[in-house]
Coordinates of C-alpha atoms in Angstrom, one line a residue:
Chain A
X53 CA 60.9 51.7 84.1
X54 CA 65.0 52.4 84.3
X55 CA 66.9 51.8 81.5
X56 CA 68.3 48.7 82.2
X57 CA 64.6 47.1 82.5
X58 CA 63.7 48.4 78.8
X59 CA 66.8 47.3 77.4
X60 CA 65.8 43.5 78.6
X61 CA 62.9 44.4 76.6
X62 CA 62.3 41.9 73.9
X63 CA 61.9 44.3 70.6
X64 CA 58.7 42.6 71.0
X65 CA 57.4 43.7 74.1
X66 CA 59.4 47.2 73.0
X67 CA 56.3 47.4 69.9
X68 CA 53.2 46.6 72.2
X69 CA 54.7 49.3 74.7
X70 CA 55.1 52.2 72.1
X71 CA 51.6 51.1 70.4
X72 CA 49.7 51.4 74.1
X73 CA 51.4 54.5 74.6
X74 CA 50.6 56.9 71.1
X75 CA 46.7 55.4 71.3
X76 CA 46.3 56.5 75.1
X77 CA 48.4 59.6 73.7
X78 CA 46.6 60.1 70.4
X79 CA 42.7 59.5 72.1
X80 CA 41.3 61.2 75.5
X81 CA 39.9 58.9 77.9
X82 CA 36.1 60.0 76.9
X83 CA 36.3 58.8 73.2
X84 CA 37.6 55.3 74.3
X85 CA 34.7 55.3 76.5
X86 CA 32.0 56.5 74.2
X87 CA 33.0 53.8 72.0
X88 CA 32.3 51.1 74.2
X89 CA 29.1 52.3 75.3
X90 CA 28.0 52.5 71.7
X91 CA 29.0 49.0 71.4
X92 CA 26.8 47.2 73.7
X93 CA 27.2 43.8 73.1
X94 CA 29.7 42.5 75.6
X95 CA 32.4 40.8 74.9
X96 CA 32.1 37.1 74.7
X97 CA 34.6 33.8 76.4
X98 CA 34.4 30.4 75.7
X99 CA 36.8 27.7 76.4
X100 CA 38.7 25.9 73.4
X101 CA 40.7 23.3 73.4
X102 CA 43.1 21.9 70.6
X103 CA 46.7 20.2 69.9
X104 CA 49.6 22.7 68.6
X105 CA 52.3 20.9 68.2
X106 CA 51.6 17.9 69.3
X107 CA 50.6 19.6 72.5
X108 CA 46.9 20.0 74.4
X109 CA 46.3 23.2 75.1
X110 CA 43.3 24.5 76.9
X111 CA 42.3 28.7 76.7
X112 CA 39.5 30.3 77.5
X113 CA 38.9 32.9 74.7
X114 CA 36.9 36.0 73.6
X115 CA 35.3 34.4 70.8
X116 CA 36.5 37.1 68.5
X117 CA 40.0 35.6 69.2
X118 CA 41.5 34.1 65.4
X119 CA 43.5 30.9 65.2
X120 CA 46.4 33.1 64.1
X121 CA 46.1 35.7 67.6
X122 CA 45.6 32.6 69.8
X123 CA 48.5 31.0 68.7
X124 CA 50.8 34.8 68.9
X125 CA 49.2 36.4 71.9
X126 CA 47.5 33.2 74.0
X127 CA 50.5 30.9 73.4
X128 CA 52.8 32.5 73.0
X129 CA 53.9 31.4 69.4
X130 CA 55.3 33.7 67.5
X131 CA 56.3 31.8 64.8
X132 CA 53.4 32.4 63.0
X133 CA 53.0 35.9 61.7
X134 CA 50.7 38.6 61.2
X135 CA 51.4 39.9 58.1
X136 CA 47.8 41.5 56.4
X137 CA 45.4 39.9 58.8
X138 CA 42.9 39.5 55.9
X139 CA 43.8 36.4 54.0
X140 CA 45.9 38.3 50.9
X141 CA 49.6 37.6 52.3
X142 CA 50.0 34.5 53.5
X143 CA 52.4 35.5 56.5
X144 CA 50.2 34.0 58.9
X145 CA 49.7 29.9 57.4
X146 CA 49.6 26.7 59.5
X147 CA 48.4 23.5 58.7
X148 CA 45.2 22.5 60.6
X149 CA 44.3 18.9 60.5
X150 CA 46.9 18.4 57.8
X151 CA 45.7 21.2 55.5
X152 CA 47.5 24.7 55.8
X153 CA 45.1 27.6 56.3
X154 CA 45.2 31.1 56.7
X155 CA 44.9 31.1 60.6
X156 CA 43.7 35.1 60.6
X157 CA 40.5 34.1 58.6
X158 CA 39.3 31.4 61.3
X159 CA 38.4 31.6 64.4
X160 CA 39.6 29.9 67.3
X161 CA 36.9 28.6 68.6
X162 CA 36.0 27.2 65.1
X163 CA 38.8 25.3 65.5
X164 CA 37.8 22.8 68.6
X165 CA 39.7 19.9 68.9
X166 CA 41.6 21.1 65.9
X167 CA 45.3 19.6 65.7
X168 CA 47.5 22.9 64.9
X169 CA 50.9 22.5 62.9
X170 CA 53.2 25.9 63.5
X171 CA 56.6 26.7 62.2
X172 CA 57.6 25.7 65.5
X173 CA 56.3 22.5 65.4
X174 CA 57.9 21.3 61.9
X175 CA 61.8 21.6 63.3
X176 CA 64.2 23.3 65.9
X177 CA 66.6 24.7 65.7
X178 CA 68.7 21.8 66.6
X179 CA 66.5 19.4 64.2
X180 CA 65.5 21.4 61.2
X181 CA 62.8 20.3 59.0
X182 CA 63.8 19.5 55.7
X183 CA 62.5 22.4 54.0
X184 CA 63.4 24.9 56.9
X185 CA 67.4 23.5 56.0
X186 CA 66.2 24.1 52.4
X187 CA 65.5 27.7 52.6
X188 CA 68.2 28.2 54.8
X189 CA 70.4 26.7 51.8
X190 CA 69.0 28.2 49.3
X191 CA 68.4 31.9 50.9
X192 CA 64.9 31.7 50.2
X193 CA 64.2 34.7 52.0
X194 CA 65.5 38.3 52.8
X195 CA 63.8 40.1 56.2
X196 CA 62.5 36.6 56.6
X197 CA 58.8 37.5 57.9
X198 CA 56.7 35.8 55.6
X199 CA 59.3 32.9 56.0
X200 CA 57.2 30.8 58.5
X201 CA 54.0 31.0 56.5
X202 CA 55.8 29.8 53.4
X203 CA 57.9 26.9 54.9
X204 CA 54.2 26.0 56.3
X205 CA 53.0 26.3 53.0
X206 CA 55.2 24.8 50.8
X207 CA 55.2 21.2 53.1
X208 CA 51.4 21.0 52.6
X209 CA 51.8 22.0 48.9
X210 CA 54.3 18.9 48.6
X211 CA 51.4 16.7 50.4
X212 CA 48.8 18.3 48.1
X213 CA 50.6 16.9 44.8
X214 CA 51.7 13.6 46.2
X215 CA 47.7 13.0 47.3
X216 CA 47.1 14.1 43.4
X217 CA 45.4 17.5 43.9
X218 CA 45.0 19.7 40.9
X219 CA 46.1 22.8 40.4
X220 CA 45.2 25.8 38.0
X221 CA 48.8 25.2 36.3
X222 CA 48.2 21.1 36.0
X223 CA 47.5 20.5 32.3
X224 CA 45.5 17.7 32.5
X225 CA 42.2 17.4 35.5
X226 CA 43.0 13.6 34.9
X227 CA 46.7 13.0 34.8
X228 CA 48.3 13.1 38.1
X229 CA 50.5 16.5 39.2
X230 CA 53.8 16.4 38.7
X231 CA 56.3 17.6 41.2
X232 CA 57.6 20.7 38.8
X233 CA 58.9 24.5 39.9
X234 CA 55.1 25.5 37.3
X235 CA 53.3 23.5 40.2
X236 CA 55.2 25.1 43.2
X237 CA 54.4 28.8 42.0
X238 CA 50.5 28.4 41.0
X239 CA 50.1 26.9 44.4
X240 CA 52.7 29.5 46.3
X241 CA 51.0 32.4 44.9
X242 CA 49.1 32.6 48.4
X243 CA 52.0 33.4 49.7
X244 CA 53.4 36.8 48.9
X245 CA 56.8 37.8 49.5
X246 CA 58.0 41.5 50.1
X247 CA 61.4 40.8 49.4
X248 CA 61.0 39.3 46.1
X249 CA 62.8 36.0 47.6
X250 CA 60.7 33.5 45.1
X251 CA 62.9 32.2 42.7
X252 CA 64.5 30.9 45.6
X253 CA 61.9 29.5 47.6
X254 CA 61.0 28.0 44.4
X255 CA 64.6 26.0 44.3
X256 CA 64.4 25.4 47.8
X257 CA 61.1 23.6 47.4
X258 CA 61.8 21.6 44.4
X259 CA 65.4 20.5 46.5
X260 CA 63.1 19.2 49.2
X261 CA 60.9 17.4 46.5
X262 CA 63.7 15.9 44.5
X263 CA 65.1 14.4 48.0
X264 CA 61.7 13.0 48.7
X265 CA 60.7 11.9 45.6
Chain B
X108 CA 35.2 43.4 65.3
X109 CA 32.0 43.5 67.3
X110 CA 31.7 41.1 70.2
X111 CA 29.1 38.3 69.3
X112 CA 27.8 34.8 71.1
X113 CA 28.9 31.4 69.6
X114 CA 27.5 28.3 69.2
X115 CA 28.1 25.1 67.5
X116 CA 24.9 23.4 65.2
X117 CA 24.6 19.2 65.1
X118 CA 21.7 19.4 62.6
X119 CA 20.4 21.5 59.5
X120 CA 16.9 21.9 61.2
X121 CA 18.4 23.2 64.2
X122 CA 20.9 25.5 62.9
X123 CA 18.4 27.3 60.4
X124 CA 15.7 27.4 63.8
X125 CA 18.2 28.7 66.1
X126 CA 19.2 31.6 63.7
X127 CA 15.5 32.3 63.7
X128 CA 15.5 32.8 67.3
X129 CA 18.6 34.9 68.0
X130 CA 18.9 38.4 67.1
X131 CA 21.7 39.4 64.5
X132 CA 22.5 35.8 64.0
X133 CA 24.6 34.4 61.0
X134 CA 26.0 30.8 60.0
X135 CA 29.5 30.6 59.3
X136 CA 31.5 27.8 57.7
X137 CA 35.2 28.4 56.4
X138 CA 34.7 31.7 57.8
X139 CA 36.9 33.3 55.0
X140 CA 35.0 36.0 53.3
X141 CA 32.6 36.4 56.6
X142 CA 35.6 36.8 59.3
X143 CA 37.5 39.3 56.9
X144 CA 34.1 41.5 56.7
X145 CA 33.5 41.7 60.5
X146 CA 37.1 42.8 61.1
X147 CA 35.7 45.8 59.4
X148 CA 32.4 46.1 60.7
X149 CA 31.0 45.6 56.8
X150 CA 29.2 42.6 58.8
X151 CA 28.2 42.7 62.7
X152 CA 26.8 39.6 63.4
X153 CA 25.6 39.3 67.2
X154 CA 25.9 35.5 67.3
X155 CA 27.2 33.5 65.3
X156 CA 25.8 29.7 64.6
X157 CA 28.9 27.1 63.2
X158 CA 27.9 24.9 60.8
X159 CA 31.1 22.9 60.3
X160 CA 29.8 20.0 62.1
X161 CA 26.6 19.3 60.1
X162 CA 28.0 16.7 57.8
X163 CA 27.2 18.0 54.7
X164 CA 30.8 17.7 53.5
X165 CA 30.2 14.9 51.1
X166 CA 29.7 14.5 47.4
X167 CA 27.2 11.7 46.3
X168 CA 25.6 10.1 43.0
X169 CA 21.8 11.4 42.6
X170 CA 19.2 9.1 41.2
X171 CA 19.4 11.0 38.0
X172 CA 23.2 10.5 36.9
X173 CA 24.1 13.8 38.8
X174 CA 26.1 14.9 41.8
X175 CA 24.7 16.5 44.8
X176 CA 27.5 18.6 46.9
X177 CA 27.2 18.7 50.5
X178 CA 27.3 22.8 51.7
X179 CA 30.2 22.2 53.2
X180 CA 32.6 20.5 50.7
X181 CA 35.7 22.3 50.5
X182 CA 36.7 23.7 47.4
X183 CA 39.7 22.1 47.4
X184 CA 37.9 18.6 47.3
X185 CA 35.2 19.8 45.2
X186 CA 37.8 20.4 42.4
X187 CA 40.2 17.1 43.3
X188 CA 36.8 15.1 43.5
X189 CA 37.5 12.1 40.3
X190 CA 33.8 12.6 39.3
X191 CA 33.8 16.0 39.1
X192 CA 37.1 16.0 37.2
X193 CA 36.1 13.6 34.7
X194 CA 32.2 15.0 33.7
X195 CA 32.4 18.5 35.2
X196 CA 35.9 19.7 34.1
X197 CA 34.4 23.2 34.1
X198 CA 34.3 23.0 37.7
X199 CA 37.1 22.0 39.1
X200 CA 39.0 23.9 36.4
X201 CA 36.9 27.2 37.6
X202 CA 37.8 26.5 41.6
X203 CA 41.2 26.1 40.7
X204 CA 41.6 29.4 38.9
X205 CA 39.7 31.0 42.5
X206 CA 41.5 32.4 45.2
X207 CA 44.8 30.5 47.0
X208 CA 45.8 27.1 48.1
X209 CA 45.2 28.3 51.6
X210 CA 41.6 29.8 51.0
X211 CA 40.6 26.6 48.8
X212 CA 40.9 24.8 51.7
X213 CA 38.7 26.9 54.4
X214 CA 36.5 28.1 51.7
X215 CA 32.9 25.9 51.5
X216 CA 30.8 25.1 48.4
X217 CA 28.0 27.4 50.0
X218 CA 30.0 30.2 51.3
X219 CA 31.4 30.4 47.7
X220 CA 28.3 31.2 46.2
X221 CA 27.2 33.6 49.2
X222 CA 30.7 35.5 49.1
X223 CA 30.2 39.3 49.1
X224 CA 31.1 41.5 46.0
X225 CA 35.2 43.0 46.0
X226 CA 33.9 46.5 44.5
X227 CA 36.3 48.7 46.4
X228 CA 33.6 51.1 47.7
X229 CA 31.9 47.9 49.6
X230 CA 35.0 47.6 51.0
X231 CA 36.0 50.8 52.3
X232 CA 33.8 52.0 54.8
X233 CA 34.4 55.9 54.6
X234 CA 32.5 55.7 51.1
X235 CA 28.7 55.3 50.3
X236 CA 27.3 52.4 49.3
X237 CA 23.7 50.9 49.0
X238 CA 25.1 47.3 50.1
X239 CA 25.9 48.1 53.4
X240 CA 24.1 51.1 53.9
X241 CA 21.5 51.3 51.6
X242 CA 20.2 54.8 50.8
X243 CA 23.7 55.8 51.3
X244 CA 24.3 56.3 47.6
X245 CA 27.3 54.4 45.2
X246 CA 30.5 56.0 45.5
X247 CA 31.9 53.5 42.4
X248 CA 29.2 55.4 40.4
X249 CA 31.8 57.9 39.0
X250 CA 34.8 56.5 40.8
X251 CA 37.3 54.0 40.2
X252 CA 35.6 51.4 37.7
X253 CA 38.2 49.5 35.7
X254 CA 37.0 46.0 38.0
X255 CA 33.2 46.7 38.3
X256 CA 30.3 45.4 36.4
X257 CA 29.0 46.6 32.5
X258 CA 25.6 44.7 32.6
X259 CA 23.0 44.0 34.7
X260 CA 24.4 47.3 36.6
X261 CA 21.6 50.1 38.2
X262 CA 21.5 53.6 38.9
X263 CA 22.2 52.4 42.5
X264 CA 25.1 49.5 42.2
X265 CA 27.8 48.4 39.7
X266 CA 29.4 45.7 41.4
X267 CA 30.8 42.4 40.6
X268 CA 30.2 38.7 41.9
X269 CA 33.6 37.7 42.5
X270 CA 32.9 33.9 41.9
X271 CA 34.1 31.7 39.0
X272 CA 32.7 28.9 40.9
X273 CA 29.1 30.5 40.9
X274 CA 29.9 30.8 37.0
X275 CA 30.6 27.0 36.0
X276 CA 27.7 26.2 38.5
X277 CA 25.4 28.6 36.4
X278 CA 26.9 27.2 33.1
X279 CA 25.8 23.6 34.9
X280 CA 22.4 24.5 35.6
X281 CA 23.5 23.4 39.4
X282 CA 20.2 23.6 42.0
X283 CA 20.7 25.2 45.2
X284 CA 19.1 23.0 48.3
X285 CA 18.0 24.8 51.4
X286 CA 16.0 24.5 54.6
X287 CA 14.3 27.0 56.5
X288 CA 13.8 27.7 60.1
X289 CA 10.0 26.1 60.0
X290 CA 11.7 23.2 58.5
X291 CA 10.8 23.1 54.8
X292 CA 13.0 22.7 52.0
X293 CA 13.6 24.1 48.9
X294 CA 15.3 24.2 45.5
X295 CA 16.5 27.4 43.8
X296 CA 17.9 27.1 40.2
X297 CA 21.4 28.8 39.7
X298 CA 19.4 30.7 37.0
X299 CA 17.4 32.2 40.0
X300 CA 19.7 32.4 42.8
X301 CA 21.8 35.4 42.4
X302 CA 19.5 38.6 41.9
X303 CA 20.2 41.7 40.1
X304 CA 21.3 45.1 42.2
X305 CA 18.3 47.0 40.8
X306 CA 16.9 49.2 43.6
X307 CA 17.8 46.9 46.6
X308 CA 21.5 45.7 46.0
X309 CA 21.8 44.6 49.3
X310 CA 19.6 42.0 48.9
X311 CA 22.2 39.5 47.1
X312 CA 20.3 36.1 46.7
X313 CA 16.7 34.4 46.5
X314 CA 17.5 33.2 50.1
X315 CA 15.3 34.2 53.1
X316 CA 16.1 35.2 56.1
X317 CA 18.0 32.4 58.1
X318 CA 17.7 29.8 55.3
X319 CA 20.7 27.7 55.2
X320 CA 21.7 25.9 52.2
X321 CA 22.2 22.7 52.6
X322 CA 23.9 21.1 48.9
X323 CA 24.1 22.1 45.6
X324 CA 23.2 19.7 43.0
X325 CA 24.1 19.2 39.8
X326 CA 22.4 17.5 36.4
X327 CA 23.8 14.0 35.2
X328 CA 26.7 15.0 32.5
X329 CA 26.3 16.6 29.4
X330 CA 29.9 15.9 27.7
X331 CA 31.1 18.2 25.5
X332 CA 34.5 20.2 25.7
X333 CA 34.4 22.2 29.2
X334 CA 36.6 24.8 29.4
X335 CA 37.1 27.7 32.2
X336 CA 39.2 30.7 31.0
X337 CA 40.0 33.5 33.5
X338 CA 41.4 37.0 32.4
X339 CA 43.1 38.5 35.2
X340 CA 45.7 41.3 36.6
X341 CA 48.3 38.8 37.5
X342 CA 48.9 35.0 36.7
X343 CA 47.4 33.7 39.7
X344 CA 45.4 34.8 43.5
X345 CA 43.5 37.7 41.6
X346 CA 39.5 38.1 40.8
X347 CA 38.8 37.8 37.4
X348 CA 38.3 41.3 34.7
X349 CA 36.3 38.5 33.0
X350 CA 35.8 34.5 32.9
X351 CA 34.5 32.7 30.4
X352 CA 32.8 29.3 31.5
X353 CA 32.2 26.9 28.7
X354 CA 30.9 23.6 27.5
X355 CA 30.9 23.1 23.7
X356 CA 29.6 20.1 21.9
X357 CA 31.7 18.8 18.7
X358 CA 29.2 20.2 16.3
X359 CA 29.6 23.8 17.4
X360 CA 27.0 24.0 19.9
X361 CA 26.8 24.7 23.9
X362 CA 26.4 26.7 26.9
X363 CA 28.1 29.6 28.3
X364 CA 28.4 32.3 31.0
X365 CA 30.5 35.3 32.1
X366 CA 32.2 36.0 35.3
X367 CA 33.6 39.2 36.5
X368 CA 30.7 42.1 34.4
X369 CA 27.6 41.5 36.2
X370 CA 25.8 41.2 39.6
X371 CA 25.4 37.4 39.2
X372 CA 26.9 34.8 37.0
X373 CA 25.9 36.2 33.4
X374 CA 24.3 33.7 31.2
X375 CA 21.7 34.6 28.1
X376 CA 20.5 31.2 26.6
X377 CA 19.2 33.4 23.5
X378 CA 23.1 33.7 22.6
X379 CA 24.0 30.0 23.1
X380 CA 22.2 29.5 20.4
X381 CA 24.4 31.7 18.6
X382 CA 27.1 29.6 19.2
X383 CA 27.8 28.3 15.8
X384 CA 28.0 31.3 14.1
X385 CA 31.6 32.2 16.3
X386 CA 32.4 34.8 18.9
X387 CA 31.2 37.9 18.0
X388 CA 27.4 36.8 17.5
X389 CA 27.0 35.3 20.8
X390 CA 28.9 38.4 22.4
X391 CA 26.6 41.0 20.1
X392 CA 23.5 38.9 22.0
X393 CA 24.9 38.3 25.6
X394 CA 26.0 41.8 25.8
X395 CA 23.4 43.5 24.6
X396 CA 22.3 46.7 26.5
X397 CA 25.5 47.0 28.4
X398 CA 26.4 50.0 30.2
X399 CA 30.1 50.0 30.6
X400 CA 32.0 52.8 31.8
X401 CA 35.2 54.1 29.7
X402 CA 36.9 52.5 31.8
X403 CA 35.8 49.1 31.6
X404 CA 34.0 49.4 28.5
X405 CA 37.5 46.8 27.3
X406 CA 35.4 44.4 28.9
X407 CA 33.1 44.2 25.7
X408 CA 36.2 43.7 23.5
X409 CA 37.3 41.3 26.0
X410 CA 34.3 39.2 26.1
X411 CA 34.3 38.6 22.8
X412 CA 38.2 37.6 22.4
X413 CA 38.5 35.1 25.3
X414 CA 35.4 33.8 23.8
X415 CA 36.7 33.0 20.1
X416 CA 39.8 31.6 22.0
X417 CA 37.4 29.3 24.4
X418 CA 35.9 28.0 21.1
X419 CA 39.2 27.7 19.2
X420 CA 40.1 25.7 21.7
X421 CA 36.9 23.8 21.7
X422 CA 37.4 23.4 18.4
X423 CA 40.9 21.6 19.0
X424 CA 40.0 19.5 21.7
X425 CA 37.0 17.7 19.6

């Protein structure tokens, strides 16, 4: 590799690169070995088929493969982030079949015939989703990497109230839920931000639910 | 994560017979507390048997005046169901105090009340502990206890349910329904489901091996005030220090269980009955015999609090 080729690099690519490198550096050949041999179940493939975006799309999977790494690594969709990969951050959230879901804690091939909503497949760049243009107004983010997961988020939460789903903040089980900033931040909360960008996200969602009131 | 077959069930009977035949088989259904413990190899299933498609994912009247909840309701439409948010406020109120918007929606009735304890130690794998290894030895045993249980505990566990569902459930006298793999079917009380750790703390529930369950009932209303009060770290997406789940009649009387000190859902009927004399009498008999640690012997205090403001509030509503 010259240096032209790795400065085409995507910073990306540049990351998987430099993590193959320190774990063949970091483990001799053996131990990688050995482990496989203790484990002697074999890996697993089946073929799954399900609309992202709007689109068919047909893989053939390890079955160990989550909704969130099939949509990054398979599909190249890397919208959708990995932030903890164990349900507590929220990074990674799409809306499957209209509700949004943490895609690391299901798998894809739990998902069959599943119709996927990504970041990607609310706007473009061109086209921007109302509350993609309301975070971009109201700088409701910083680094931006747990962006996608709560732009997913914060649609569905708009759906959620408007089909009269309670929440933990609602003061009444009875009364329907009212479209209020108390609302947006019980049902944000599983959607962490690092940054600390939540009073704005907050604003931002409550422009998009004035507008569409 | 360990590699493992997959398979997709169209019926109860089968699912519950095939996981009978396979070595190392489990069900999964949202997949949320299961697929977070096999990315650490806590659980190694070899195959894994999908129940999503089993149509148990509706709510229905019962003969009796109740509900019976298919396995697979969501707990998301478990807590937005009208019936349930009319003559089981407890419930819903108790979901919606659980976990995230995101998790509410994966997460199934069943799995709920099969979700593994959040002790720490269970969690990190470099420590002993006689859930996943048992003989191994409890590491939270003179560790880091502020979370962990104060009754109920044993010599070899102190961990938690992490459920408030489990607790309004319990406070409901709900019935767990279940098949087996030779086809039969059972009904477990709430009262009997969960188990205490005592010498075998991996061995969670009154299930058998490869029984599935199938809906969770619950009795035909019983009125009262219901009221779910969670005491936790931060306002929202955190397991509870303690929950109080309760339903209190207009002359002082009613039902009610802990979350967050024991092994199971903590109900003592003997202290019910207490109920009319206030807070501190029921506490004094509920909590009798507990074991708490220094730190987490606040729990006690905090029992006993949350409880006079449950039936202050009670008291309000009626």
């Amino acid at each position: 590799m010259n240096d032209r080729d790795l400065m085409k690099l995507t910073r990306r690519k540049f990351l998987i690169v430099g993590a193959v490198t320190a774990t063949s550096v970091a483990l001799p050949p053996f131990i990688s070995a050995l482990a496989s041999a203790a484990n002697s179940a074999r890996p697993v493939t089946n073929p799954v088929s399900m609309e992202v975006n709007g689109v068919p799309r047909q893989m053939n999977l390890d079955t160990r493969t989550t909704l969130l790494d099939a949509l990054r690594e398979h599909l190249q969709l890397t919208g959708t982030k990995k932030g903890c990969d164990h349900g507590q951050c929220g990074a990674c959230t799409v809306i499957a079949n209209g509700r949004r879901v943490n895609s690391c804690l299901t798998l894809a091939v739990m998902q069959q015939g599943s119709k996927i909503t990504t970041v990607e497949g609310l706007g473009t760049p061109d086209k921007l989703h109302p509350m993609q243009a309301a975070f971009i107004k109201h700088d409701g983010y910083q680094c931006g990497y747990c962006t996608p997961g709560q732009i997913c988020s914060a649609v569905a939460v708009l759906d959620e109230i408007r089909q009269g789903i309670p929440s933990h903040a609602s003061p009444s089980l009875t009364d329907r839920p009212e479209l209020i900033a108390r609302e947006f931040q019980e049902r944000m909360s599983g959607n962490i931000c690092r940054c600390g960008a939540y009073s704005n996200i907050i604003q931002a969602i409550s422009e998009v639910a004035e507008a569409t009131a | 994560m360990r590699p493992f077959s997959y398979v997709r069930a169209t019926s109860p009977a089968e699912a519950a017979q095939q996981a009978a035949q396979v070595e190392g088989a489990r069900f999964i259904a949202g997949g949320t507390n299961l697929l977070d413990l096999m990315k650490l190899e806590i659980e190694t299933p070899l195959h894994l048997i999908d129940v999503n498609d089993l149509a148990l994912d509706r709510i229905e009247a019962t003969p009796e005046g109740g509900l019976r909840i298919g396995a697979l309701v969501r707990n998301t439409d478990l807590a937005a169901d009208s019936r349930v948010r009319k003559d089981y406020g407890l419930l819903s109120r108790a979901l919606l105090a659980g976990a995230s918007g995101q998790l509410r929606n994966a997460a199934t009735t069943a799995g709920n009340l099969l979700q593994r304890t959040r002790c720490p130690y269970f969690y990190d794998t470099n420590q002993a502990c006689n859930k996943r290894h048992p003989g191994s030895g409890c590491a939270a045993i003179g560790g880091v206890t502020r979370q962990l249980g104060i009754i109920g505990v044993s010599s070899a566990c102190i961990a938690t349910h992490p459920s408030d569902m489990a607790v309004a459930m319990r406070v409901l006298d709900a019935q767990v329904e279940t098949i087996r793999p030779d086809g039969t079917t059972r009904v477990i009380p709430m009262a009997d489901f969960h188990r205490l750790p005592g010498n075998t703390p991996n061995i969670e529930t009154a299930l058998s091996a490869n029984e599935l369950i199938t809906a969770v009932t619950l009795p035909a209303p019983v009125g009262g005030t219901h009221i779910y009060q969670k005491v936790r770290d931060r306002a929202s997406y955190a397991f509870a220090l303690i929950s109080i789940a309760a339903v209190v009649q207009k002359n002082g009387t009613g039902h009610v269980a802990v979350g967050g000190v024991a092994h199971r859902p903590w109900r003592v009927e003997e202290a019910e009955k207490l109920m009319p004399d206030g807070a501190k009498a029921v506490t004094a008999k509920l909590l009798a015999g507990a074991t708490p640690t220094h730190e987490n012997e606040f729990k006690v205090t905090l029992v006993e609090r949350t409880l006079a403001s449950v039936m202050s509030q009670a008291r309000a509503a009626s």
